[in-house]
Amino acid sequence: MTEQPDSQPERKRIIRQRNLVLAIVLGAFVVLVFAISIVKMS
């Protein structure tokens, strides 16, 4: 697999998108756990 010089910005963009998706999923998980704990208390 040969590396083109313009593949570096593309890889950085893909990594940034993956990090953003991961952050959203983790945030949704935290909100879900928080909501479940509120429901269990009441």
PDB file of N, CA, C and O in Angstrom:
ATOM      1  N   MET A   1       0.853  -1.191   0.000  1.00  0.00           N
ATOM      2  CA  MET A   1       0.000   0.000   0.000  1.00  0.00           C
ATOM      3  C   MET A   1       0.890   1.243   0.000  1.00  0.00           C
ATOM      4  O   MET A   1       1.601   1.500   0.956  1.00  0.00           O
ATOM      5  N   THR A   2       0.838   1.996  -1.068  1.00  0.00           N
ATOM      6  CA  THR A   2       1.681   3.189  -1.176  1.00  0.00           C
ATOM      7  C   THR A   2       0.967   4.388  -0.574  1.00  0.00           C
ATOM      8  O   THR A   2      -0.251   4.524  -0.689  1.00  0.00           O
ATOM      9  N   GLU A   3       1.741   5.244   0.077  1.00  0.00           N
ATOM     10  CA  GLU A   3       1.194   6.439   0.723  1.00  0.00           C
ATOM     11  C   GLU A   3       1.298   7.635  -0.211  1.00  0.00           C
ATOM     12  O   GLU A   3       2.376   7.946  -0.694  1.00  0.00           O
ATOM     13  N   GLN A   4       0.181   8.282  -0.470  1.00  0.00           N
ATOM     14  CA  GLN A   4       0.224   9.529  -1.221  1.00  0.00           C
ATOM     15  C   GLN A   4       0.467  10.682  -0.246  1.00  0.00           C
ATOM     16  O   GLN A   4       0.074  10.588   0.910  1.00  0.00           O
ATOM     17  N   PRO A   5       1.108  11.741  -0.710  1.00  0.00           N
ATOM     18  CA  PRO A   5       1.360  12.878   0.201  1.00  0.00           C
ATOM     19  C   PRO A   5       0.079  13.514   0.724  1.00  0.00           C
ATOM     20  O   PRO A   5       0.056  14.063   1.814  1.00  0.00           O
ATOM     21  N   ASP A   6      -1.016  13.453  -0.060  1.00  0.00           N
ATOM     22  CA  ASP A   6      -2.255  14.109   0.374  1.00  0.00           C
ATOM     23  C   ASP A   6      -3.111  13.192   1.249  1.00  0.00           C
ATOM     24  O   ASP A   6      -4.219  13.543   1.590  1.00  0.00           O
ATOM     25  N   SER A   7      -2.602  12.020   1.624  1.00  0.00           N
ATOM     26  CA  SER A   7      -3.397  11.130   2.459  1.00  0.00           C
ATOM     27  C   SER A   7      -3.311  11.509   3.938  1.00  0.00           C
ATOM     28  O   SER A   7      -4.123  11.069   4.730  1.00  0.00           O
ATOM     29  N   GLN A   8      -2.321  12.317   4.305  1.00  0.00           N
ATOM     30  CA  GLN A   8      -2.156  12.702   5.715  1.00  0.00           C
ATOM     31  C   GLN A   8      -3.320  13.581   6.206  1.00  0.00           C
ATOM     32  O   GLN A   8      -3.879  13.285   7.250  1.00  0.00           O
ATOM     33  N   PRO A   9      -3.695  14.651   5.501  1.00  0.00           N
ATOM     34  CA  PRO A   9      -4.857  15.442   5.961  1.00  0.00           C
ATOM     35  C   PRO A   9      -6.139  14.614   5.968  1.00  0.00           C
ATOM     36  O   PRO A   9      -6.986  14.783   6.844  1.00  0.00           O
ATOM     37  N   GLU A  10      -6.277  13.711   4.997  1.00  0.00           N
ATOM     38  CA  GLU A  10      -7.457  12.848   4.949  1.00  0.00           C
ATOM     39  C   GLU A  10      -7.516  11.951   6.185  1.00  0.00           C
ATOM     40  O   GLU A  10      -8.557  11.803   6.802  1.00  0.00           O
ATOM     41  N   ARG A  11      -6.372  11.397   6.568  1.00  0.00           N
ATOM     42  CA  ARG A  11      -6.329  10.540   7.756  1.00  0.00           C
ATOM     43  C   ARG A  11      -6.648  11.347   9.007  1.00  0.00           C
ATOM     44  O   ARG A  11      -7.372  10.884   9.881  1.00  0.00           O
ATOM     45  N   LYS A  12      -6.108  12.564   9.098  1.00  0.00           N
ATOM     46  CA  LYS A  12      -6.395  13.407  10.273  1.00  0.00           C
ATOM     47  C   LYS A  12      -7.883  13.740  10.345  1.00  0.00           C
ATOM     48  O   LYS A  12      -8.464  13.768  11.426  1.00  0.00           O
ATOM     49  N   ARG A  13      -8.512  13.968   9.176  1.00  0.00           N
ATOM     50  CA  ARG A  13      -9.941  14.272   9.153  1.00  0.00           C
ATOM     51  C   ARG A  13     -10.748  13.059   9.611  1.00  0.00           C
ATOM     52  O   ARG A  13     -11.699  13.182  10.396  1.00  0.00           O
ATOM     53  N   ILE A  14     -10.370  11.878   9.162  1.00  0.00           N
ATOM     54  CA  ILE A  14     -11.085  10.665   9.548  1.00  0.00           C
ATOM     55  C   ILE A  14     -10.932  10.413  11.042  1.00  0.00           C
ATOM     56  O   ILE A  14     -11.903  10.073  11.733  1.00  0.00           O
ATOM     57  N   ILE A  15      -9.709  10.592  11.569  1.00  0.00           N
ATOM     58  CA  ILE A  15      -9.472  10.387  13.001  1.00  0.00           C
ATOM     59  C   ILE A  15     -10.287  11.388  13.820  1.00  0.00           C
ATOM     60  O   ILE A  15     -10.864  11.050  14.849  1.00  0.00           O
ATOM     61  N   ARG A  16     -10.347  12.649  13.343  1.00  0.00           N
ATOM     62  CA  ARG A  16     -11.112  13.668  14.068  1.00  0.00           C
ATOM     63  C   ARG A  16     -12.601  13.308  14.073  1.00  0.00           C
ATOM     64  O   ARG A  16     -13.277  13.462  15.088  1.00  0.00           O
ATOM     65  N   GLN A  17     -13.119  12.823  12.934  1.00  0.00           N
ATOM     66  CA  GLN A  17     -14.525  12.423  12.883  1.00  0.00           C
ATOM     67  C   GLN A  17     -14.797  11.257  13.826  1.00  0.00           C
ATOM     68  O   GLN A  17     -15.812  11.227  14.516  1.00  0.00           O
ATOM     69  N   ARG A  18     -13.859  10.282  13.860  1.00  0.00           N
ATOM     70  CA  ARG A  18     -14.045   9.122  14.736  1.00  0.00           C
ATOM     71  C   ARG A  18     -14.015   9.547  16.204  1.00  0.00           C
ATOM     72  O   ARG A  18     -14.792   9.057  17.013  1.00  0.00           O
ATOM     73  N   ASN A  19     -13.121  10.485  16.541  1.00  0.00           N
ATOM     74  CA  ASN A  19     -13.063  10.978  17.920  1.00  0.00           C
ATOM     75  C   ASN A  19     -14.357  11.703  18.292  1.00  0.00           C
ATOM     76  O   ASN A  19     -14.828  11.579  19.426  1.00  0.00           O
ATOM     77  N   LEU A  20     -14.912  12.455  17.339  1.00  0.00           N
ATOM     78  CA  LEU A  20     -16.158  13.173  17.598  1.00  0.00           C
ATOM     79  C   LEU A  20     -17.299  12.187  17.839  1.00  0.00           C
ATOM     80  O   LEU A  20     -18.081  12.349  18.782  1.00  0.00           O
ATOM     81  N   VAL A  21     -17.389  11.156  17.016  1.00  0.00           N
ATOM     82  CA  VAL A  21     -18.438  10.140  17.189  1.00  0.00           C
ATOM     83  C   VAL A  21     -18.271   9.432  18.527  1.00  0.00           C
ATOM     84  O   VAL A  21     -19.246   9.193  19.245  1.00  0.00           O
ATOM     85  N   LEU A  22     -17.022   9.119  18.878  1.00  0.00           N
ATOM     86  CA  LEU A  22     -16.761   8.443  20.153  1.00  0.00           C
ATOM     87  C   LEU A  22     -17.179   9.333  21.331  1.00  0.00           C
ATOM     88  O   LEU A  22     -17.777   8.855  22.298  1.00  0.00           O
ATOM     89  N   ALA A  23     -16.894  10.623  21.241  1.00  0.00           N
ATOM     90  CA  ALA A  23     -17.275  11.555  22.305  1.00  0.00           C
ATOM     91  C   ALA A  23     -18.793  11.638  22.437  1.00  0.00           C
ATOM     92  O   ALA A  23     -19.325  11.677  23.551  1.00  0.00           O
ATOM     93  N   ILE A  24     -19.494  11.645  21.315  1.00  0.00           N
ATOM     94  CA  ILE A  24     -20.962  11.713  21.350  1.00  0.00           C
ATOM     95  C   ILE A  24     -21.537  10.448  21.975  1.00  0.00           C
ATOM     96  O   ILE A  24     -22.449  10.505  22.811  1.00  0.00           O
ATOM     97  N   VAL A  25     -20.984   9.288  21.595  1.00  0.00           N
ATOM     98  CA  VAL A  25     -21.471   8.022  22.149  1.00  0.00           C
ATOM     99  C   VAL A  25     -21.218   7.961  23.651  1.00  0.00           C
ATOM    100  O   VAL A  25     -22.102   7.564  24.428  1.00  0.00           O
ATOM    101  N   LEU A  26     -20.020   8.373  24.084  1.00  0.00           N
ATOM    102  CA  LEU A  26     -19.720   8.361  25.514  1.00  0.00           C
ATOM    103  C   LEU A  26     -20.613   9.337  26.279  1.00  0.00           C
ATOM    104  O   LEU A  26     -21.080   9.030  27.378  1.00  0.00           O
ATOM    105  N   GLY A  27     -20.855  10.507  25.698  1.00  0.00           N
ATOM    106  CA  GLY A  27     -21.743  11.483  26.329  1.00  0.00           C
ATOM    107  C   GLY A  27     -23.157  10.948  26.461  1.00  0.00           C
ATOM    108  O   GLY A  27     -23.800  11.124  27.494  1.00  0.00           O
ATOM    109  N   ALA A  28     -23.643  10.263  25.421  1.00  0.00           N
ATOM    110  CA  ALA A  28     -24.980   9.683  25.464  1.00  0.00           C
ATOM    111  C   ALA A  28     -25.055   8.594  26.536  1.00  0.00           C
ATOM    112  O   ALA A  28     -26.057   8.465  27.237  1.00  0.00           O
ATOM    113  N   PHE A  29     -23.972   7.823  26.683  1.00  0.00           N
ATOM    114  CA  PHE A  29     -23.938   6.774  27.702  1.00  0.00           C
ATOM    115  C   PHE A  29     -23.997   7.376  29.101  1.00  0.00           C
ATOM    116  O   PHE A  29     -24.711   6.878  29.971  1.00  0.00           O
ATOM    117  N   VAL A  30     -23.262   8.474  29.315  1.00  0.00           N
ATOM    118  CA  VAL A  30     -23.277   9.143  30.619  1.00  0.00           C
ATOM    119  C   VAL A  30     -24.676   9.675  30.925  1.00  0.00           C
ATOM    120  O   VAL A  30     -25.183   9.515  32.036  1.00  0.00           O
ATOM    121  N   VAL A  31     -25.319  10.283  29.939  1.00  0.00           N
ATOM    122  CA  VAL A  31     -26.679  10.799  30.133  1.00  0.00           C
ATOM    123  C   VAL A  31     -27.640   9.654  30.442  1.00  0.00           C
ATOM    124  O   VAL A  31     -28.511   9.776  31.305  1.00  0.00           O
ATOM    125  N   LEU A  32     -27.469   8.521  29.752  1.00  0.00           N
ATOM    126  CA  LEU A  32     -28.337   7.364  29.985  1.00  0.00           C
ATOM    127  C   LEU A  32     -28.184   6.835  31.407  1.00  0.00           C
ATOM    128  O   LEU A  32     -29.177   6.588  32.101  1.00  0.00           O
ATOM    129  N   VAL A  33     -26.958   6.697  31.875  1.00  0.00           N
ATOM    130  CA  VAL A  33     -26.701   6.214  33.242  1.00  0.00           C
ATOM    131  C   VAL A  33     -27.278   7.202  34.260  1.00  0.00           C
ATOM    132  O   VAL A  33     -27.893   6.807  35.251  1.00  0.00           O
ATOM    133  N   PHE A  34     -27.105   8.502  33.999  1.00  0.00           N
ATOM    134  CA  PHE A  34     -27.616   9.530  34.883  1.00  0.00           C
ATOM    135  C   PHE A  34     -29.148   9.466  34.948  1.00  0.00           C
ATOM    136  O   PHE A  34     -29.737   9.511  36.043  1.00  0.00           O
ATOM    137  N   ALA A  35     -29.797   9.309  33.791  1.00  0.00           N
ATOM    138  CA  ALA A  35     -31.262   9.225  33.750  1.00  0.00           C
ATOM    139  C   ALA A  35     -31.760   7.979  34.467  1.00  0.00           C
ATOM    140  O   ALA A  35     -32.761   8.035  35.202  1.00  0.00           O
ATOM    141  N   ILE A  36     -31.082   6.858  34.284  1.00  0.00           N
ATOM    142  CA  ILE A  36     -31.497   5.618  34.963  1.00  0.00           C
ATOM    143  C   ILE A  36     -31.379   5.773  36.480  1.00  0.00           C
ATOM    144  O   ILE A  36     -32.267   5.350  37.222  1.00  0.00           O
ATOM    145  N   SER A  37     -30.300   6.417  36.924  1.00  0.00           N
ATOM    146  CA  SER A  37     -30.130   6.583  38.373  1.00  0.00           C
ATOM    147  C   SER A  37     -31.197   7.503  38.952  1.00  0.00           C
ATOM    148  O   SER A  37     -31.686   7.280  40.067  1.00  0.00           O
ATOM    149  N   ILE A  38     -31.616   8.521  38.211  1.00  0.00           N
ATOM    150  CA  ILE A  38     -32.690   9.413  38.688  1.00  0.00           C
ATOM    151  C   ILE A  38     -34.009   8.639  38.771  1.00  0.00           C
ATOM    152  O   ILE A  38     -34.755   8.761  39.749  1.00  0.00           O
ATOM    153  N   VAL A  39     -34.292   7.816  37.772  1.00  0.00           N
ATOM    154  CA  VAL A  39     -35.530   7.041  37.770  1.00  0.00           C
ATOM    155  C   VAL A  39     -35.538   6.036  38.924  1.00  0.00           C
ATOM    156  O   VAL A  39     -36.562   5.828  39.573  1.00  0.00           O
ATOM    157  N   LYS A  40     -34.399   5.419  39.192  1.00  0.00           N
ATOM    158  CA  LYS A  40     -34.339   4.437  40.291  1.00  0.00           C
ATOM    159  C   LYS A  40     -34.533   5.099  41.655  1.00  0.00           C
ATOM    160  O   LYS A  40     -35.076   4.483  42.576  1.00  0.00           O
ATOM    161  N   MET A  41     -34.096   6.352  41.816  1.00  0.00           N
ATOM    162  CA  MET A  41     -34.235   7.025  43.103  1.00  0.00           C
ATOM    163  C   MET A  41     -35.677   7.393  43.387  1.00  0.00           C
ATOM    164  O   MET A  41     -36.113   7.346  44.535  1.00  0.00           O
ATOM    165  N   SER A  42     -36.420   7.759  42.367  1.00  0.00           N
ATOM    166  CA  SER A  42     -37.800   8.226  42.594  1.00  0.00           C
ATOM    167  C   SER A  42     -38.813   7.095  42.642  1.00  0.00           C
ATOM    168  O   SER A  42     -38.473   5.938  42.479  1.00  0.00           O
TER     169      SER A  42
END
